[in-house]
């Protein structure tokens, strides 16, 4: 399957919707002169354009059409096997000084980096079509919504951007003709998909991103990690709002009382599953709805935090997705879905490890090779993905398009921890909550290249996505707290704690509703809790565990604070803060000392 394909030539009326904003035209002209494409295709986001691009992608072997009966209007793409995940080691924040990027980011000098990347981009689109993709992030009538343009030489990127963002004329309208208007400039070229010539560079001061040498979504759908999080977090601090790696869900009681919750978990730790949770039968009448599954943009109004999902689709991890783990995701990806790096069955259906039912007797794996259940290789890449419109989600929240966003009652942090961290606990106050976020850790996953399963500190799940100095980011969180008269309560969860037998103690998935219910009870001041050194902990009877097949010992283990494990944890908090080289705000250092003191009481 091809990642790189030659130019395409659209008929009249397709690919010719030029913006009228002179600043955009000048920039496209500049990048065109540099990359020297065969032609320029101006996207308008129309159905006709989409059909044309899909037809050309099929002809050029960029996409495979899936079985129309089994997965209507859906396609499979295979990325280069050297290019299957985000690559953090070649992701750079290019600020005038290294301090601005801070200790957690790779930094490179903006002038040097432009010069190096422009060198690599020189003539890079020769013989190819250069697509100009206008898009907005956020609901069309939200004050938080922002405009971006992505230039790319990949049809797969254009088709994915159409799913993941509100793309086309809507952005041209929102931008208007003011040459000084704020918009994000994104340049992407596959080059030759060579890992040695792969760079994802952000220039926050210029609102610019340049990504080259990759075709993997997280590196090249520039709206998502690059704009909505890295550049977004920089703009958010400057402009007084928040850009966070958080799902947003609504939870409604049988009596019709509704709360919204935002939750930050690192990549591939179940944000999509939590955002689409279906309550178990015991919670008859409770409803969970999805506002977003990956990114939240939040601002303060009337002393409260309001959130919008800037995206328009879901780019989720496929393996493990099943009717057991996430029925709403399964329904969402049954049609109109763009799959990447899953297996293809003999009847052109898709398959992956963890899908319901028996594995196929034969399939073509994600690399394009024959596969049988006896094969040693995985059929689907562990980081294979679906891109699907949020409209496909049967549990989509009715207020997802609301410009003012939804009011957030609780923020939840969480990671993948086999030990130490209890199932759920609540921070004593906002700044303590910021400390919980700042020190959260998780076992690494296949979402980024590198070792899988190693515990790493991932503050607010933003380690790979904070576009500026992490110390200033912590300070920004505390400044936001000062401006909130009605702040969300802050919690920490861990679905992944294991027992002595090495098995997960908590069933997870829909049963996470039991934890969510306690969170809501706490927001409504009806839920009980015990004071512990780490925060407010539910006692077993504060959690609704009725009709759940779990023994007392497991519940005690899930909620337990093991002092020996916590001594190690506290030492790691200190080591982490020390490793940040003096940028951690005084208040968080104080929080750490208070935590240590509570353990010694
Ligand atoms: C993602 C990620 O793709 O966090 O959402 O890597
Ligand atoms: Mn993510």
PDB file of C-alpha atoms and ligand atoms in Angstrom, residues 86 224-225 229 245-246 265-268 271-272 293-295 311 315 385 447 461 465, ligand 2:
ATOM      1  CA  UNK A  86       3.836   9.515  17.895  1.00  0.00           C
ATOM      2  CA  UNK A 224      -5.023  17.480  17.212  1.00  0.00           C
ATOM      3  CA  UNK A 225      -1.923  17.070  19.354  1.00  0.00           C
ATOM      4  CA  UNK A 229      -2.759  20.788  22.707  1.00  0.00           C
ATOM      5  CA  UNK A 245      -5.670  16.305  27.300  1.00  0.00           C
ATOM      6  CA  UNK A 246      -9.089  15.442  28.727  1.00  0.00           C
ATOM      7  CA  UNK A 265      -5.597  10.008  31.386  1.00  0.00           C
ATOM      8  CA  UNK A 266      -2.417   9.425  29.372  1.00  0.00           C
ATOM      9  CA  UNK A 267      -2.661   8.106  25.803  1.00  0.00           C
ATOM     10  CA  UNK A 268      -4.237   4.658  25.409  1.00  0.00           C
ATOM     11  CA  UNK A 271     -10.288   7.906  27.817  1.00  0.00           C
ATOM     12  CA  UNK A 272     -12.492   6.853  24.892  1.00  0.00           C
ATOM     13  CA  UNK A 293     -12.851  11.712  24.155  1.00  0.00           C
ATOM     14  CA  UNK A 294      -9.405  13.342  24.027  1.00  0.00           C
ATOM     15  CA  UNK A 295      -9.181  17.135  24.275  1.00  0.00           C
ATOM     16  CA  UNK A 311     -12.679  18.113  17.725  1.00  0.00           C
ATOM     17  CA  UNK A 315      -9.072   8.958  16.622  1.00  0.00           C
ATOM     18  CA  UNK A 385      -6.544   3.415  15.019  1.00  0.00           C
ATOM     19  CA  UNK A 447       0.642   5.287  21.573  1.00  0.00           C
ATOM     20  CA  UNK A 461      -1.387  13.559  30.960  1.00  0.00           C
ATOM     21  CA  UNK A 465       1.653  17.867  24.827  1.00  0.00           C
TER      22      UNK A 465
HETATM   23 MN1  LIG B   2      -4.720  11.557  23.379  1.00  0.00          MN
END
